[in-house]
Coordinates of C-alpha atoms in Angstrom, one line a residue:
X718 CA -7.3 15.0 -35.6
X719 CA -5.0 15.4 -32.4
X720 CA -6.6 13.4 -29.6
X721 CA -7.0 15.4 -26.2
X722 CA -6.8 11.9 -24.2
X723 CA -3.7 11.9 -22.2
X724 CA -1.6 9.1 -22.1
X725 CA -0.9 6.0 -20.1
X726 CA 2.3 7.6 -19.4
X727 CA 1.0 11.1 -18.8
X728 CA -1.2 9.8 -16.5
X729 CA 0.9 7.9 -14.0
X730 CA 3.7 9.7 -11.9
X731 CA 6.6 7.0 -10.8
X732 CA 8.9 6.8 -8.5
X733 CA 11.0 3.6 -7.9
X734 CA 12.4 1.8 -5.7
X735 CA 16.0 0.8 -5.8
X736 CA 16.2 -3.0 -4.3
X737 CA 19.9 -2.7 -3.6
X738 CA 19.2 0.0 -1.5
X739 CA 17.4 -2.1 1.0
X740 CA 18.6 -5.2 1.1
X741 CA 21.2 -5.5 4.1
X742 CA 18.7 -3.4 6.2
X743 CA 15.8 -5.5 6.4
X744 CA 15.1 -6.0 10.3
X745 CA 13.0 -9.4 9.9
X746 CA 16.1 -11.3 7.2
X747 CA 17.3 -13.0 10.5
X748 CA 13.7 -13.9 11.8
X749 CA 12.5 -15.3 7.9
X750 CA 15.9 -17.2 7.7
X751 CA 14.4 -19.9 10.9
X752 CA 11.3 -20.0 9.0
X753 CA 10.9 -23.8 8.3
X754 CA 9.4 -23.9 4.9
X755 CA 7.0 -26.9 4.1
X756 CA 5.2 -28.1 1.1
X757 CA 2.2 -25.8 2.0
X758 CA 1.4 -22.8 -0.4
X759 CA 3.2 -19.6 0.5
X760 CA 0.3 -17.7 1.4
X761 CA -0.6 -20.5 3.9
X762 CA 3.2 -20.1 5.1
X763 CA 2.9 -16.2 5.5
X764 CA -0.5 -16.7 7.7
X765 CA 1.6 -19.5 9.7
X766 CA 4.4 -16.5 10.0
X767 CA 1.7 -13.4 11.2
X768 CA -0.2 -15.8 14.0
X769 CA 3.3 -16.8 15.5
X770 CA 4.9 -13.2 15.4
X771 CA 1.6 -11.3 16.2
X772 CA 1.1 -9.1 13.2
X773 CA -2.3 -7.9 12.7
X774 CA -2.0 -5.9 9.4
X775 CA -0.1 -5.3 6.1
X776 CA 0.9 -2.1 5.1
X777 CA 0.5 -0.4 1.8
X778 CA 2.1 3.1 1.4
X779 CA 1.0 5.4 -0.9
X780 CA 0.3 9.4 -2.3
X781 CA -2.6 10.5 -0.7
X782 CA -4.0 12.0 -3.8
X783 CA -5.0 8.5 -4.5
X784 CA -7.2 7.8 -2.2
X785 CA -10.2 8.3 -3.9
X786 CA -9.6 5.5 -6.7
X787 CA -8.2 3.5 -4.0
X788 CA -11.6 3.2 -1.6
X789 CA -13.2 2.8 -4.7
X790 CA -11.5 0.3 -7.1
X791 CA -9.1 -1.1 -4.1
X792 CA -5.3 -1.4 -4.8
X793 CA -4.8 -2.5 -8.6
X794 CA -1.4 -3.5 -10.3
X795 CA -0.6 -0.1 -12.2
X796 CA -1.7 -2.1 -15.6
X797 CA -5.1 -2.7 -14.0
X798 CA -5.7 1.2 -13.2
X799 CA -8.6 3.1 -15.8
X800 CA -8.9 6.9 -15.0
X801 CA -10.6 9.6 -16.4
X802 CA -9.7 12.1 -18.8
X803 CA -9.1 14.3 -15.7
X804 CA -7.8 12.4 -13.2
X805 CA -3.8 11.4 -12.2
X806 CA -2.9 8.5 -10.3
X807 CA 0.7 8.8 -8.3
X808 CA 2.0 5.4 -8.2
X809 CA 5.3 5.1 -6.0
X810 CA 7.3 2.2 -7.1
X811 CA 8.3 1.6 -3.7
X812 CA 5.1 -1.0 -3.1
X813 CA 2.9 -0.4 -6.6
X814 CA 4.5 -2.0 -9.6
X815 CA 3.2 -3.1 -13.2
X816 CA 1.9 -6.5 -12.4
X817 CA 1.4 -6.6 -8.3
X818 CA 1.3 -5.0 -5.4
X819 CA 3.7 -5.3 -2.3
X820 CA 2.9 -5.0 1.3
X821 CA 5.1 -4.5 4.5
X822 CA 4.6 -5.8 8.0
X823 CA 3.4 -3.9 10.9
X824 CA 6.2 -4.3 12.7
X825 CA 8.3 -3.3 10.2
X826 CA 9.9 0.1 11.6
X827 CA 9.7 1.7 8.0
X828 CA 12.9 3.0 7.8
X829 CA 13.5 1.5 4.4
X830 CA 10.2 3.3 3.2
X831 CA 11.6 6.7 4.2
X832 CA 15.2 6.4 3.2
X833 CA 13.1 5.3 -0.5
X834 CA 11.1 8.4 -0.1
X835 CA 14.8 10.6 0.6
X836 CA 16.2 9.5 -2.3
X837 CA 12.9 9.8 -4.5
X838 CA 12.1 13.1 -3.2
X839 CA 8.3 12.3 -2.9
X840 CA 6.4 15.0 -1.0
X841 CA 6.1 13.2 2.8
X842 CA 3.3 15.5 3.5
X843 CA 1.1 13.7 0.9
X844 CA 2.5 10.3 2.8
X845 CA -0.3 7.6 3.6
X846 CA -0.6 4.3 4.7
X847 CA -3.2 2.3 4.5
X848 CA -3.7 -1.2 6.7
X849 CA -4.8 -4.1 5.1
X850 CA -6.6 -7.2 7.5
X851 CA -4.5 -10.3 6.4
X852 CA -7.3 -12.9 6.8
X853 CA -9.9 -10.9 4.7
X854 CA -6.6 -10.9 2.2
X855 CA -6.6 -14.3 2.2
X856 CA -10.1 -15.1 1.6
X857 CA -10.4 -12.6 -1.2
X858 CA -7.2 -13.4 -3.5
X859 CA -7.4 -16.8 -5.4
X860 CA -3.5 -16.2 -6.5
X861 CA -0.9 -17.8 -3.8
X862 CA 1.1 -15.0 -2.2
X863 CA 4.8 -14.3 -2.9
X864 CA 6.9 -14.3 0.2
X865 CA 9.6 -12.0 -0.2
X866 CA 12.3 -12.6 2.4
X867 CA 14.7 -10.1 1.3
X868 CA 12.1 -7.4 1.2
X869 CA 10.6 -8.5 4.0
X870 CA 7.4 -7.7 1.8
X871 CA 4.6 -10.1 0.7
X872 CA 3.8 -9.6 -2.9
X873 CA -0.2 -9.8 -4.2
X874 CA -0.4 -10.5 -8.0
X875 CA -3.7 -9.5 -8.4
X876 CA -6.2 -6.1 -7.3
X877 CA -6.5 -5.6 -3.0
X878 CA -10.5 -5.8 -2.8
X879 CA -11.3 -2.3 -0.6
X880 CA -13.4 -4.0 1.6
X881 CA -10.1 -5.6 3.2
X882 CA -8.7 -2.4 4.2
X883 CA -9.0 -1.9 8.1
X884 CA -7.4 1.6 8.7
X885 CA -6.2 4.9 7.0
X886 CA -3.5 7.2 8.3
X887 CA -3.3 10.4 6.8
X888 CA -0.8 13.1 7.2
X889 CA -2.7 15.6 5.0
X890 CA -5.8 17.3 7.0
X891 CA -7.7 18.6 3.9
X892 CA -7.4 15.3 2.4
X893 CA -8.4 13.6 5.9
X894 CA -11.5 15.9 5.5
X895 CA -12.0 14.2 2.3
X896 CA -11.5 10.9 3.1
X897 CA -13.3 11.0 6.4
X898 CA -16.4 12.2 3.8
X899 CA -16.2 9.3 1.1
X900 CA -15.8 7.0 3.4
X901 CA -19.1 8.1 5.1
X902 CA -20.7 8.3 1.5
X903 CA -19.6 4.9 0.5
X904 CA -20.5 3.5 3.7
X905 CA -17.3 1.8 4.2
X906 CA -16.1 0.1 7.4
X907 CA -12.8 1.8 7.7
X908 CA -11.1 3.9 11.0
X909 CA -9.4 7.2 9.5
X910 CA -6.3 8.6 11.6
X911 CA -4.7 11.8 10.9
X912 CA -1.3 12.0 12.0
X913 CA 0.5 15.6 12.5
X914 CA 3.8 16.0 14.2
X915 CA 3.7 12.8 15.9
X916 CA -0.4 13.2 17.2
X917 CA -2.8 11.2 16.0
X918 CA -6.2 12.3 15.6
X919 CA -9.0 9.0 15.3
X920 CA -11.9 10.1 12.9
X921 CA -15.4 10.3 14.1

């Protein structure tokens, strides 16, 4: 008997990222190249990096159409994701990968994200980034951190608990609408922005 159960591959839409694409562009290379590396654990010398340069939260972009699983079952390596007969998860390879999830700085200017998207051809109006609070990161993880210099990315080899997540932007309003109403519903401790030709709107 044929089985109606779609596959791992039917589920998940990819795009990827190409790394040579990125790798002469990276705004902070010049910064991380001073970095004085000692014998502590990379994750120790990341939060050493964010307290010196003043950044308050990684980044994580992703399809909105995710955000359900995501403010339930966090940000999972794509080999960690279980859905439904019915459901679709849209992993873009640009920070999602098999194993590990990366994360940008918030001062990075993004530029490498969206010349990604370009060449991808993702649709941007289903563009959302969600913030992640570094210390609750730290205290939740119990791998060490992989410190990416020529990404200028940090790298997380294990599920982003959604309890660290500190902010939402959405471009989408129907799925700000959505959001804005499992968040409520899950009682979750998260600021929701909408964000429409350059306007931000802060959820109530």
């Amino acid at each position: 008997m044929k089985s109606d159960k779609k596959s791992l591959k039917d589920k998940f839409l990819f795009w990827r990222a190409d790394k040579d694409d990125i790798l002469n562009e990276n705004e902070l290379d010049s910064f991380f190249k001073t970095l004085f590396v000692n014998a502590g654990s990379e994750k120790e010398i990341v939060l050493e990096l964010i307290k010196k340069r003043g950044i308050k939260s990684f980044l994580f972009y992703t399809d909105v159409r995710n955000i359900w699983y995501i403010l339930k079952n966090g940000i999972q390596p794509t080999q960690e994701i279980i859905l439904n007969e019915d459901e679709n998860y849209y992993v873009w390879g640009y920070h999602q990968k098999q194993d590990s999830n990366n994360l940008d700085f918030d001062i990075s200017s993004r530029a490498h994200f969206w010349k990604w998207a370009g060449d991808t051809n993702i649709e941007t109006n289903k563009f959302c980034v969600i913030a992640i609070d570094p210390q609750k990161l730290a205290k939740t993880t119990t791998k060490d951190w992989i410190f990416d210099r020529s990404f200028g990315m940090i790298n997380i080899i294990e599920s982003i608990h959604f309890d660290t997540i500190k902010w939402i932007l959405i471009r989408d309003e129907q799925y700000y609408n959505y959001a804005k109403k499992i968040i409520y519903e899950l009682g979750l401790e998260i600021e929701l922005y909408l964000s429409h030709d350059g306007l931000v709107k802060i959820g109530e």
